[in-house]
XYZ file of C-alpha atoms in Angstrom:
740
model
C 0.028 0.001 -0.022
C 1.078 3.559 -0.617
C 1.460 5.888 2.365
C -1.905 7.673 1.685
C -3.788 4.471 1.299
C -2.230 3.116 4.490
C -3.223 6.353 6.226
C -6.852 5.904 5.345
C -6.776 2.156 5.915
C -5.982 2.877 9.573
C -9.282 4.659 9.870
C -11.090 1.481 8.960
C -11.505 -0.747 11.970
C -12.073 -3.934 10.093
C -9.931 -7.043 9.343
C -12.335 -9.312 7.496
C -11.040 -11.099 4.323
C -10.713 -9.448 0.969
C -10.987 -5.863 2.411
C -7.404 -5.022 1.356
C -7.977 -6.436 -2.054
C -10.537 -3.769 -2.919
C -9.715 -1.008 -0.506
C -7.345 1.039 -2.731
C -9.804 1.120 -5.650
C -12.717 2.023 -3.436
C -10.700 4.752 -1.697
C -9.723 6.312 -5.021
C -13.344 6.444 -6.119
C -14.486 7.878 -2.701
C -11.765 10.585 -2.754
C -12.890 11.651 -6.262
C -16.458 12.373 -5.140
C -16.234 13.079 -1.389
C -14.534 15.536 0.944
C -11.967 14.238 3.453
C -14.535 14.622 6.233
C -16.987 12.528 4.260
C -14.376 9.850 3.587
C -13.907 9.587 7.331
C -17.637 9.152 7.772
C -17.569 6.493 5.027
C -14.857 4.558 6.815
C -16.594 4.992 10.212
C -19.771 3.558 8.655
C -17.835 0.636 7.223
C -16.392 -0.031 10.672
C -19.874 -0.083 12.099
C -21.050 -2.606 9.553
C -17.915 -4.639 10.018
C -18.659 -4.647 13.740
C -21.998 -6.328 13.097
C -20.079 -9.589 12.708
C -22.077 -10.646 9.637
C -19.221 -11.534 7.297
C -17.284 -9.912 4.532
C -19.889 -9.256 1.913
C -21.785 -6.497 3.711
C -18.614 -4.449 4.271
C -17.588 -4.885 0.591
C -20.993 -3.783 -0.660
C -21.018 -0.743 1.619
C -17.458 0.349 0.540
C -18.333 -0.017 -3.105
C -21.806 1.510 -3.175
C -21.531 4.534 -0.960
C -19.465 6.739 -3.422
C -22.093 6.244 -6.088
C -24.844 7.055 -3.625
C -23.133 10.237 -2.559
C -22.863 11.365 -6.177
C -26.628 10.881 -6.524
C -27.557 12.529 -3.127
C -25.044 14.198 -0.845
C -22.501 13.404 1.895
C -24.963 13.821 4.777
C -26.583 10.442 4.186
C -23.401 8.349 4.687
C -23.672 7.653 8.363
C -27.390 7.365 8.294
C -27.105 4.466 5.820
C -24.653 2.664 8.175
C -26.847 3.383 11.199
C -29.811 1.845 9.443
C -27.797 -1.327 8.835
C -26.941 -1.391 12.579
C -30.648 -0.881 13.375
C -31.677 -3.866 11.259
C -29.134 -6.036 12.825
C -30.261 -4.945 16.339
C -33.930 -5.696 15.504
C -33.375 -9.254 14.260
C -33.564 -8.281 10.586
C -29.987 -9.188 9.785
C -30.862 -11.117 6.614
C -32.369 -7.859 5.192
C -29.089 -5.941 5.379
C -27.611 -7.435 2.240
C -30.615 -6.556 -0.095
C -30.964 -3.236 1.726
C -27.380 -2.229 0.828
C -27.363 -3.854 -2.548
C -30.448 -1.965 -3.778
C -29.561 1.409 -2.260
C -27.816 2.782 -5.321
C -30.743 1.990 -7.513
C -33.095 3.495 -5.004
C -30.976 6.637 -4.768
C -30.882 6.923 -8.588
C -34.667 6.668 -8.784
C -35.419 9.076 -5.938
C -32.647 11.545 -6.883
C -32.762 13.505 -3.643
C -31.166 13.130 -0.156
C -34.485 14.047 1.401
C -36.404 11.349 -0.519
C -33.681 8.828 0.304
C -34.143 9.615 4.037
C -37.844 9.035 3.529
C -36.970 5.674 2.154
C -34.840 4.836 5.195
C -37.826 5.789 7.380
C -39.870 3.298 5.457
C -37.227 0.556 5.919
C -37.196 1.275 9.681
C -40.988 1.220 9.762
C -41.175 -2.170 8.022
C -38.482 -3.646 10.390
C -40.626 -2.640 13.407
C -44.110 -3.403 12.022
C -43.709 -6.104 9.392
C -40.280 -7.717 9.510
C -41.562 -10.758 7.609
C -42.162 -8.643 4.553
C -38.935 -6.547 4.599
C -36.774 -8.876 2.534
C -39.379 -9.439 -0.201
C -40.034 -5.654 -0.220
C -36.276 -4.963 -0.715
C -36.122 -7.532 -3.516
C -38.837 -5.681 -5.416
C -38.088 -2.074 -4.517
C -36.783 -1.013 -7.893
C -39.916 -2.321 -9.621
C -42.114 -0.574 -7.094
C -40.382 2.785 -7.474
C -40.743 2.574 -11.255
C -44.474 2.540 -10.621
C -45.021 4.607 -7.480
C -43.924 7.829 -5.784
C -42.341 7.476 -2.336
C -45.686 8.614 -0.883
C -47.545 6.099 -2.951
C -45.111 3.411 -1.823
C -45.685 4.261 1.776
C -49.503 4.003 1.281
C -49.098 0.633 -0.422
C -46.935 -0.640 2.443
C -49.414 0.523 5.050
C -52.238 -1.198 3.178
C -50.348 -4.366 3.200
C -49.395 -4.204 6.902
C -52.998 -3.544 7.825
C -54.568 -6.111 5.533
C -52.287 -8.938 6.719
C -51.914 -7.977 10.355
C -53.747 -11.141 11.337
C -52.107 -13.330 8.735
C -48.480 -12.519 9.054
C -47.413 -15.637 7.260
C -48.881 -14.244 4.058
C -47.069 -10.843 4.234
C -44.110 -12.238 2.264
C -46.407 -12.938 -0.691
C -47.864 -9.383 -0.561
C -44.563 -7.592 -0.459
C -43.024 -9.935 -3.031
C -45.843 -8.901 -5.433
C -47.013 -12.519 -5.557
C -50.628 -11.820 -4.503
C -53.476 -10.271 -6.408
C -54.131 -7.888 -3.525
C -50.674 -6.363 -3.780
C -51.046 -5.680 -7.529
C -54.574 -4.272 -7.042
C -53.348 -1.947 -4.254
C -50.364 -0.894 -6.284
C -52.610 0.042 -9.245
C -54.740 2.092 -6.878
C -51.606 4.084 -5.797
C -50.361 4.633 -9.316
C -51.489 8.154 -10.015
C -50.057 11.446 -11.050
C -46.957 12.404 -12.979
C -43.649 11.284 -11.415
C -40.935 13.959 -11.387
C -38.224 11.397 -11.834
C -39.761 10.345 -15.197
C -39.572 13.893 -16.485
C -36.470 15.296 -14.851
C -34.409 15.300 -18.054
C -37.178 17.082 -19.958
C -37.581 19.724 -17.234
C -33.854 20.363 -16.990
C -33.546 20.857 -20.722
C -36.560 23.120 -20.712
C -35.028 25.227 -17.910
C -31.781 25.677 -19.807
C -33.315 26.346 -23.172
C -36.106 28.800 -22.169
C -34.672 30.485 -19.048
C -30.899 30.025 -19.384
C -30.733 28.615 -15.886
C -28.589 25.749 -14.553
C -30.567 24.850 -11.430
C -30.737 21.469 -9.699
C -34.125 20.091 -8.901
C -34.671 18.848 -5.353
C -37.829 16.711 -5.213
C -39.561 16.128 -1.933
C -42.428 13.955 -0.816
C -45.724 15.326 0.618
C -46.466 12.007 2.393
C -44.023 12.334 5.285
C -44.945 15.672 6.817
C -48.636 15.699 7.588
C -48.488 18.677 9.963
C -46.351 21.092 7.957
C -46.460 20.036 4.372
C -43.608 21.401 2.329
C -44.260 23.687 -0.568
C -42.145 24.598 -3.684
C -39.342 26.950 -2.933
C -36.054 28.275 -4.243
C -32.794 28.332 -2.337
C -29.053 27.793 -2.953
C -29.616 24.047 -3.577
C -31.977 24.702 -6.464
C -35.669 24.296 -7.120
C -37.568 22.242 -4.482
C -40.729 20.710 -6.023
C -42.977 17.637 -5.201
C -41.955 14.309 -6.474
C -45.361 13.691 -7.948
C -48.098 15.932 -9.288
C -51.645 14.783 -9.963
C -53.734 16.333 -12.726
C -55.636 19.363 -11.447
C -58.658 21.106 -13.014
C -57.847 19.670 -16.455
C -54.146 20.624 -16.209
C -51.786 17.669 -16.494
C -49.137 16.888 -13.893
C -46.390 17.693 -16.387
C -47.943 21.126 -17.140
C -48.056 21.781 -13.415
C -44.295 21.118 -13.207
C -43.812 23.660 -16.006
C -45.991 26.192 -14.176
C -44.074 25.919 -10.884
C -40.642 25.877 -12.588
C -41.552 28.942 -14.615
C -42.642 30.844 -11.468
C -39.388 29.861 -9.649
C -37.312 30.843 -12.667
C -38.954 34.287 -12.738
C -37.994 34.750 -9.134
C -34.446 33.641 -9.797
C -34.074 36.049 -12.663
C -35.884 39.132 -11.456
C -36.407 39.122 -7.680
C -33.947 40.477 -5.104
C -33.947 39.842 -1.410
C -35.809 42.351 0.838
C -34.933 43.003 4.466
C -37.536 40.927 6.355
C -36.956 42.586 9.729
C -38.148 45.963 8.417
C -41.675 44.665 7.826
C -44.466 43.017 9.775
C -45.824 39.563 8.892
C -48.890 41.174 7.312
C -46.677 43.458 5.258
C -44.756 40.354 4.113
C -47.984 38.866 2.732
C -48.950 41.995 0.918
C -45.481 42.638 -0.567
C -45.282 38.978 -1.724
C -48.582 39.327 -3.601
C -47.313 42.278 -5.588
C -43.858 40.775 -6.227
C -45.462 37.534 -7.496
C -47.574 39.559 -9.890
C -44.615 41.629 -11.039
C -42.356 38.659 -11.869
C -45.204 36.779 -13.515
C -46.003 39.701 -15.826
C -42.348 39.810 -16.796
C -42.384 36.109 -17.592
C -45.633 36.460 -19.558
C -44.161 39.277 -21.585
C -41.437 36.769 -22.713
C -43.706 33.725 -22.947
C -47.391 34.771 -23.304
C -48.640 31.167 -23.093
C -47.730 31.129 -19.433
C -50.733 33.456 -18.702
C -53.234 30.788 -19.782
C -51.430 28.119 -17.703
C -51.164 30.239 -14.572
C -54.706 31.509 -14.830
C -56.012 28.030 -15.087
C -54.211 27.069 -11.901
C -54.834 30.265 -9.861
C -57.921 29.977 -7.635
C -60.843 32.410 -8.106
C -61.881 33.562 -4.650
C -65.544 34.540 -4.468
C -66.050 38.119 -3.542
C -67.496 38.430 -0.011
C -67.051 34.784 0.764
C -64.891 35.295 3.894
C -67.108 35.154 6.990
C -66.896 38.037 9.431
C -65.559 35.835 12.259
C -62.477 34.880 10.280
C -59.295 36.744 9.385
C -59.746 37.680 5.771
C -56.305 39.065 4.798
C -55.431 35.996 2.653
C -58.810 36.137 0.995
C -58.474 39.844 0.062
C -54.921 39.353 -1.285
C -55.965 36.306 -3.243
C -58.658 38.366 -4.980
C -56.186 41.053 -5.694
C -53.596 38.568 -7.002
C -56.218 36.998 -9.353
C -57.227 40.477 -10.587
C -53.656 41.447 -11.366
C -53.128 38.134 -13.267
C -56.433 38.018 -15.075
C -57.577 41.084 -17.122
C -60.994 39.549 -17.467
C -61.675 39.194 -13.763
C -65.194 40.011 -12.533
C -64.418 41.736 -9.254
C -66.134 44.995 -8.367
C -64.397 45.590 -5.043
C -63.116 49.227 -5.196
C -59.855 48.342 -3.396
C -59.119 45.427 -5.741
C -59.823 47.667 -8.777
C -57.748 50.513 -7.358
C -54.693 48.527 -6.595
C -54.939 46.475 -9.736
C -54.846 49.750 -11.661
C -51.994 51.093 -9.608
C -49.974 47.900 -10.203
C -50.408 47.990 -13.970
C -49.576 51.702 -14.042
C -46.327 51.108 -12.061
C -45.433 48.069 -14.090
C -45.938 49.842 -17.352
C -43.685 52.753 -16.141
C -40.832 50.452 -15.028
C -41.380 46.598 -14.974
C -38.057 46.163 -13.222
C -38.716 48.552 -10.398
C -37.680 46.647 -7.244
C -39.615 49.083 -5.037
C -42.931 48.409 -6.749
C -43.911 45.518 -4.508
C -42.661 47.109 -1.275
C -44.418 50.455 -1.806
C -47.723 49.057 -3.100
C -47.734 46.218 -0.504
C -47.189 48.733 2.392
C -49.732 51.135 1.103
C -52.324 48.406 0.545
C -51.978 47.178 4.140
C -52.055 50.690 5.580
C -55.329 51.415 3.764
C -57.004 48.038 4.427
C -55.652 46.926 7.824
C -58.309 46.041 10.385
C -57.921 44.321 13.762
C -59.905 41.468 12.287
C -56.742 40.401 10.440
C -55.457 39.213 13.797
C -58.268 36.804 14.428
C -57.011 33.281 15.182
C -59.062 31.584 12.444
C -57.817 32.475 8.903
C -59.957 31.945 5.785
C -57.986 29.769 3.389
C -60.729 28.669 0.943
C -59.604 29.440 -2.637
C -56.489 31.294 -1.557
C -53.754 28.630 -2.141
C -51.918 29.192 -5.428
C -50.476 25.704 -6.065
C -47.856 26.658 -8.525
C -46.306 29.432 -6.410
C -43.503 29.051 -3.880
C -43.375 30.130 -0.248
C -41.341 33.195 -1.177
C -38.491 32.468 1.236
C -36.156 33.564 -1.533
C -37.579 37.122 -1.199
C -36.534 37.711 2.349
C -33.231 38.597 3.947
C -32.978 38.165 7.734
C -30.578 40.061 10.037
C -30.990 37.469 12.786
C -30.855 33.690 12.253
C -33.702 31.711 13.856
C -32.930 29.589 16.942
C -35.635 27.100 16.057
C -34.896 24.602 13.326
C -38.635 24.377 12.541
C -38.929 28.127 11.948
C -38.986 29.620 8.453
C -35.503 29.807 6.973
C -33.892 31.624 4.119
C -30.575 31.528 2.372
C -30.242 35.234 3.009
C -29.696 34.852 6.745
C -27.569 36.971 9.015
C -24.511 34.761 8.586
C -24.719 35.007 4.809
C -25.113 38.702 4.525
C -21.773 40.221 5.392
C -20.419 39.722 1.831
C -23.417 40.914 0.006
C -23.455 44.293 -1.630
C -25.917 46.725 -0.053
C -27.440 49.699 -1.735
C -26.598 53.297 -0.948
C -23.559 53.320 1.311
C -24.514 50.050 2.949
C -28.018 51.189 3.758
C -30.845 48.699 3.688
C -34.513 49.439 3.013
C -36.097 51.796 5.695
C -38.413 51.131 8.568
C -40.783 53.666 9.842
C -41.757 54.301 13.559
C -44.168 56.549 15.290
C -43.117 59.314 17.667
C -45.009 60.568 20.736
C -46.080 64.195 20.549
C -46.656 65.250 24.188
C -48.367 68.526 23.180
C -51.254 66.686 21.411
C -50.902 63.593 23.624
C -50.923 61.362 20.489
C -48.524 59.493 18.265
C -47.299 60.876 14.989
C -47.609 57.776 12.787
C -44.582 56.672 10.662
C -42.672 59.832 11.739
C -39.134 58.622 12.059
C -37.313 56.621 9.377
C -34.662 54.129 10.383
C -32.019 52.820 7.995
C -29.945 49.772 8.897
C -26.518 48.708 7.798
C -23.848 46.282 8.759
C -21.010 48.419 10.074
C -18.093 48.346 7.621
C -15.161 46.630 9.226
C -11.996 48.282 10.570
C -8.839 46.590 11.915
C -9.714 43.964 14.512
C -6.195 44.166 15.819
C -6.990 47.633 17.095
C -9.602 46.131 19.540
C -7.129 43.399 20.560
C -4.618 46.068 21.431
C -7.270 47.896 23.535
C -8.058 44.621 25.346
C -4.376 44.160 26.005
C -4.301 47.365 27.988
C -6.696 45.913 30.510
C -5.206 42.545 31.306
C -5.412 43.134 35.083
C -9.019 44.298 34.860
C -9.799 41.178 32.784
C -8.393 38.989 35.474
C -10.630 40.640 38.087
C -13.626 40.343 35.781
C -12.874 36.660 35.254
C -13.396 35.941 38.925
C -16.757 37.710 38.845
C -17.685 35.775 35.644
C -16.878 32.449 37.214
C -19.242 33.320 40.115
C -21.987 34.320 37.694
C -21.760 31.358 35.390
C -24.625 28.888 35.884
C -23.737 26.479 38.635
C -26.913 24.506 38.615
C -26.806 21.267 36.652
C -29.865 19.853 34.936
C -30.156 16.171 33.908
C -31.206 15.476 30.340
C -32.400 11.899 29.897
C -33.402 9.649 27.068
C -30.488 10.465 24.697
C -28.957 8.295 21.936
C -25.579 9.948 22.735
C -24.647 11.393 26.089
C -22.089 11.665 28.821
C -22.994 8.479 30.802
C -25.415 5.598 31.018
C -28.800 6.153 32.482
C -29.000 2.957 34.596
C -32.750 3.138 35.168
C -33.494 3.357 31.432
C -30.848 0.742 30.673
C -32.367 -1.707 33.075
C -35.867 -1.119 31.580
C -34.499 -1.593 28.086
C -32.717 -4.861 29.047
C -36.013 -6.103 30.494
C -37.885 -5.229 27.289
C -35.212 -7.005 25.198
C -35.429 -10.135 27.266
C -39.199 -10.039 26.880
C -38.720 -9.980 23.064
C -40.173 -6.490 22.635
C -38.384 -3.519 21.068
C -36.277 -1.749 23.780
C -35.787 2.004 23.971
C -32.266 2.684 22.708
C -32.131 6.117 24.329
C -30.169 4.870 27.317
C -27.670 7.733 27.799
C -27.951 10.889 29.831
C -26.088 14.201 30.192
C -25.924 17.042 32.580
C -26.099 20.660 31.356
C -25.629 23.837 33.231
C -28.781 25.783 33.984
C -29.674 29.022 35.755
C -29.301 32.033 33.351
C -31.920 32.863 30.726
C -31.236 36.380 29.514
C -30.672 38.155 26.143
C -28.937 41.502 26.065
C -28.666 44.115 23.292
C -26.119 46.878 23.836
C -27.081 50.091 21.925
C -24.350 52.704 21.479
C -24.866 56.425 20.889
C -22.695 57.260 17.913
C -23.517 60.958 17.663
C -20.797 63.487 16.808
C -20.085 64.327 20.403
C -18.443 61.018 21.175
C -15.461 62.025 19.088
C -14.661 64.740 21.607
C -11.699 64.370 24.015
C -12.875 65.391 27.463
C -10.761 67.630 29.576
C -8.107 65.624 31.364
C -8.867 62.474 29.481
C -6.190 60.517 27.561
C -8.512 59.609 24.705
C -11.812 60.377 23.070
C -15.210 59.214 24.386
C -15.304 56.884 21.234
C -11.996 55.225 22.140
C -13.120 54.715 25.783
C -16.423 53.370 24.545
C -14.597 50.966 22.265
C -12.511 49.768 25.198
C -15.532 49.301 27.457
C -17.683 47.534 24.842
C -14.725 45.228 23.984
C -14.349 44.195 27.583
C -18.140 43.746 27.885
C -18.228 41.654 24.738
C -15.470 39.422 26.056
C -17.124 39.111 29.395
C -20.666 38.349 28.122
C -19.223 35.845 25.685
C -17.439 34.135 28.568
C -20.764 33.992 30.435
C -22.486 32.512 27.420
C -25.463 34.873 27.286
C -27.020 35.743 23.919
C -25.663 39.204 23.166
C -25.910 41.767 20.300
C -24.239 45.131 19.744
C -25.613 47.964 17.631
C -25.155 51.694 17.335
C -27.275 54.712 16.193
C -27.088 58.322 15.067
C -29.603 60.563 13.452
C -29.735 63.344 10.793
C -33.371 64.577 11.320
C -36.354 62.292 11.584
C -35.916 61.262 7.976
C -32.578 59.526 8.561
C -31.979 57.597 11.797
C -28.982 55.306 11.073
C -28.825 51.974 12.952
C -25.572 49.984 12.554
C -25.135 46.366 13.448
C -21.795 45.368 15.116
C -22.657 41.918 16.448
C -25.713 39.762 16.013
C -27.178 37.417 18.659
C -26.151 34.387 16.544
C -22.542 35.585 16.149
C -19.654 34.563 18.400
C -17.460 37.310 19.858
C -14.524 37.101 17.487
C -12.726 38.697 14.571
C -15.680 40.103 12.620
C -17.529 41.855 15.508
C -14.188 43.276 16.684
C -13.438 44.569 13.177
C -16.898 46.265 12.959
C -16.338 47.798 16.408
C -12.974 49.094 15.281
C -14.704 50.728 12.294
C -17.009 53.016 14.333
C -17.229 56.561 13.092
C -19.034 59.357 14.997
C -21.498 61.713 13.385
C -24.935 63.428 13.472
C -27.361 63.558 16.445
C -29.154 61.488 19.072
C -32.832 60.565 18.240
C -33.111 57.960 20.932
C -36.794 57.003 20.757
C -36.693 55.623 17.171
C -33.437 53.733 17.841
C -34.856 52.163 21.079
C -37.972 51.063 19.247
C -35.988 49.544 16.468
C -33.609 47.748 18.786
C -36.618 46.479 20.699
C -37.836 44.615 17.606
C -34.775 42.295 17.797
C -35.129 41.665 21.520
C -38.861 41.098 21.136
C -38.131 38.094 18.958
C -35.933 36.472 21.515
C -37.213 33.507 23.570
C -35.247 34.113 26.696
C -37.095 34.866 29.952
C -35.310 38.198 30.547
C -34.520 40.774 27.884
C -32.273 43.714 28.600
C -31.706 46.722 26.328
C -28.491 48.483 27.559
C -28.083 52.068 26.214
C -24.642 53.750 26.365
C -24.858 57.476 25.596
C -22.964 60.652 26.395
C -25.907 63.015 26.342
C -29.598 63.703 26.118
C -31.946 63.030 23.203
C -31.423 65.665 20.485
C -31.808 66.239 16.746
C -31.275 69.209 14.488
C -34.876 69.324 13.270
C -36.354 69.609 16.767
C -36.309 72.955 18.645
C -38.490 71.856 21.524
C -36.028 70.152 23.949
C -38.868 68.407 25.846
C -40.296 66.736 22.698
C -37.554 64.108 22.253
C -37.309 63.585 26.034
C -40.976 62.683 26.172
C -40.781 60.476 23.035
C -37.861 58.551 24.466
C -39.795 58.053 27.719
C -42.757 56.726 25.736
C -40.447 54.325 23.823
C -39.075 53.017 27.176
C -42.692 52.374 28.354
C -43.533 50.610 25.075
C -40.566 48.308 25.484
C -41.523 47.666 29.111
C -44.964 46.489 27.985
C -43.246 44.024 25.721
C -41.163 42.556 28.508
C -37.996 44.375 27.640
C -36.052 46.203 30.408
C -34.152 49.341 29.380
C -31.187 50.645 31.358
C -29.245 53.776 30.429
C -25.572 54.312 31.184
C -24.765 57.935 30.562
C -21.349 59.658 30.432
C -22.920 63.103 30.978
C -22.151 64.314 34.497
C -25.078 66.697 34.302
C -27.599 64.101 33.374
C -29.451 63.956 36.696
C -32.043 66.524 35.587
C -33.228 64.589 32.494
C -32.197 60.958 32.747
C -34.482 59.934 35.652
C -37.656 61.363 34.161
C -36.900 59.443 30.863
C -35.791 56.050 32.191
C -37.182 55.936 35.734
C -35.588 55.452 39.142
C -33.062 52.723 39.285
C -32.980 52.400 35.534
C -29.839 54.464 34.892
C -26.201 54.994 35.989
C -24.069 58.091 35.602
C -20.348 57.583 35.014
C -18.774 60.974 35.434
C -15.175 59.819 35.594
C -14.803 58.683 31.936
C -11.563 56.693 32.494
C -13.466 54.300 34.661
C -15.893 53.355 31.866
C -13.958 50.228 30.710
C -14.121 48.893 34.275
C -17.632 50.118 35.182
C -19.577 48.912 32.111
C -18.898 45.155 32.469
C -19.416 45.450 36.251
C -22.759 47.210 35.819
C -23.896 44.531 33.370
C -22.973 41.808 35.818
C -24.741 43.456 38.665
C -27.977 43.814 36.582
C -27.946 40.241 35.440
C -27.147 38.387 38.644
């Protein structure tokens, strides 16, 4: 063996016969299609199968077949395939492992998607648990079955067989071997619709020829997620579409594939991401309706026949059909969507007619105007919003447009979701830093009200906030600042160690953990001896518990922070950078979710909000570089900045949410002559955040702040640091005191 082959051979814990005869060739093929990490997984999986003690052939099949399967799907399935073989062995289905591995490449070729292959693995597991007598015959005929059925149809056929022969288990083998009349009859009943796999080549060629796009198709099954059924969507992996389409309203399944692919292609060519955080969920729905209409009209201008196809598939909501006790926003937007698509619509609703006319007027003036959907969507909602939209029951009848996607491609998120089940987008916070932003890094604006104490009412949409990701500076500058405070860091470290959660919470029923859970292990052993399926989650772990807080630090970046106070060795900006750096280091050591942002204003029309660190980011090079790039300028319109920062904290799931404001002066802006006005508005903003469960605390560097800071923030909600040189020490200490 060569040195490289020997290196990889040492990763394979298996000494059965003939392994070394084929290992070099299998390794060469694996390295040609897999990353080094995936090759390690491949060898780990082979070691698992070898450890089953079921002879040489299974290991050889696994080593030879996995590279081809990875080419057809992706690297994430490697260990899952080996784990399934281990599962079959553990559940007395050892004879099924050979046909399971031998047919897997053909199954992967037919399914053509890692998601669908995982669905097949679920079916194998289900059969092993519910009908082990039929598993081997099923595996022997799986290629024939998948030539006839979708993965969802296959599941239904299997369930029918399991139910039909539950009392005659000796006949299950005939059913799953396709040897009984019942099995053929049930298979014919499940044979419906147009399978994607039979038309993939045609669709791919159509996509390249008509749209000039090289996109992969990622088919998925609707049968395995009853609660949250997937819908077509576009992301970096390609076009996600169902693996089978039935005929619908006289439109063939193949035509439905063309309809959805054309809509996704139009988005890929003409839509650009919109900052999701700047708009409410209702605004999202309205903007999506106008953007769908815009890109479809662009597509119909190129291929007029698409209009007939899309109109045939678009529902026709009945005017006035939504009952008064339902939320009717989807119904109203579906009517508007139909009217914008169909020039012969029969609607008489004045709002539908008005906004249909506005859409066509804007589209005729500039069909590629990216602001069309945003401006019309926001105006439509402002004109039509009622509190009835918030009713818990939503009217869905005739509102689902089957060929349209879920529009995740449209939205860009500043903060990544913590919940894997939440809506996701490729344009998440961690993907955005390298994207070009319009207008000096500014993103689309968000409007906020302001409190007018003279009239005792809010001025709606009065202040406009623009967001950006702070352009980076030199991260080494922040490291140098931290180096100046080594002794302080050591003192803070002792406090941090005391604040770190000391409680330990036991997490039980884990597949992988720190130690065995003896109680569960004993129960599983008893079940095994009783010939029932034991619970394999026999591990447990202990995790630290006791802190549940999210913190957002908001920095005043107005022009005055560039001043050098009398007797100070540096500017307020430099002292703030030192203090925030120490605080970032300390909070990261504590493990609390933590974000940093800054603001400055140039009248109510331009409140700038800069992101330095997101909640999902670790304290490291990029946040330090952004912090080093701070530039002071403009004024201090606090109310709008606090309201905007509160939107990010409001989304957090932690029990305690703290908004920490660091400023060197009072609220002020050049377009406001009444000093009290911005004070009262900031006080109103603090109250609004309090009602949302967000605590606001102000740290001010203005030694004369007593007369205004308490009326704004309240007693016990502020601290005055009049000796500026102590800020790097005081800021982390104040944080720790507030979050004990």
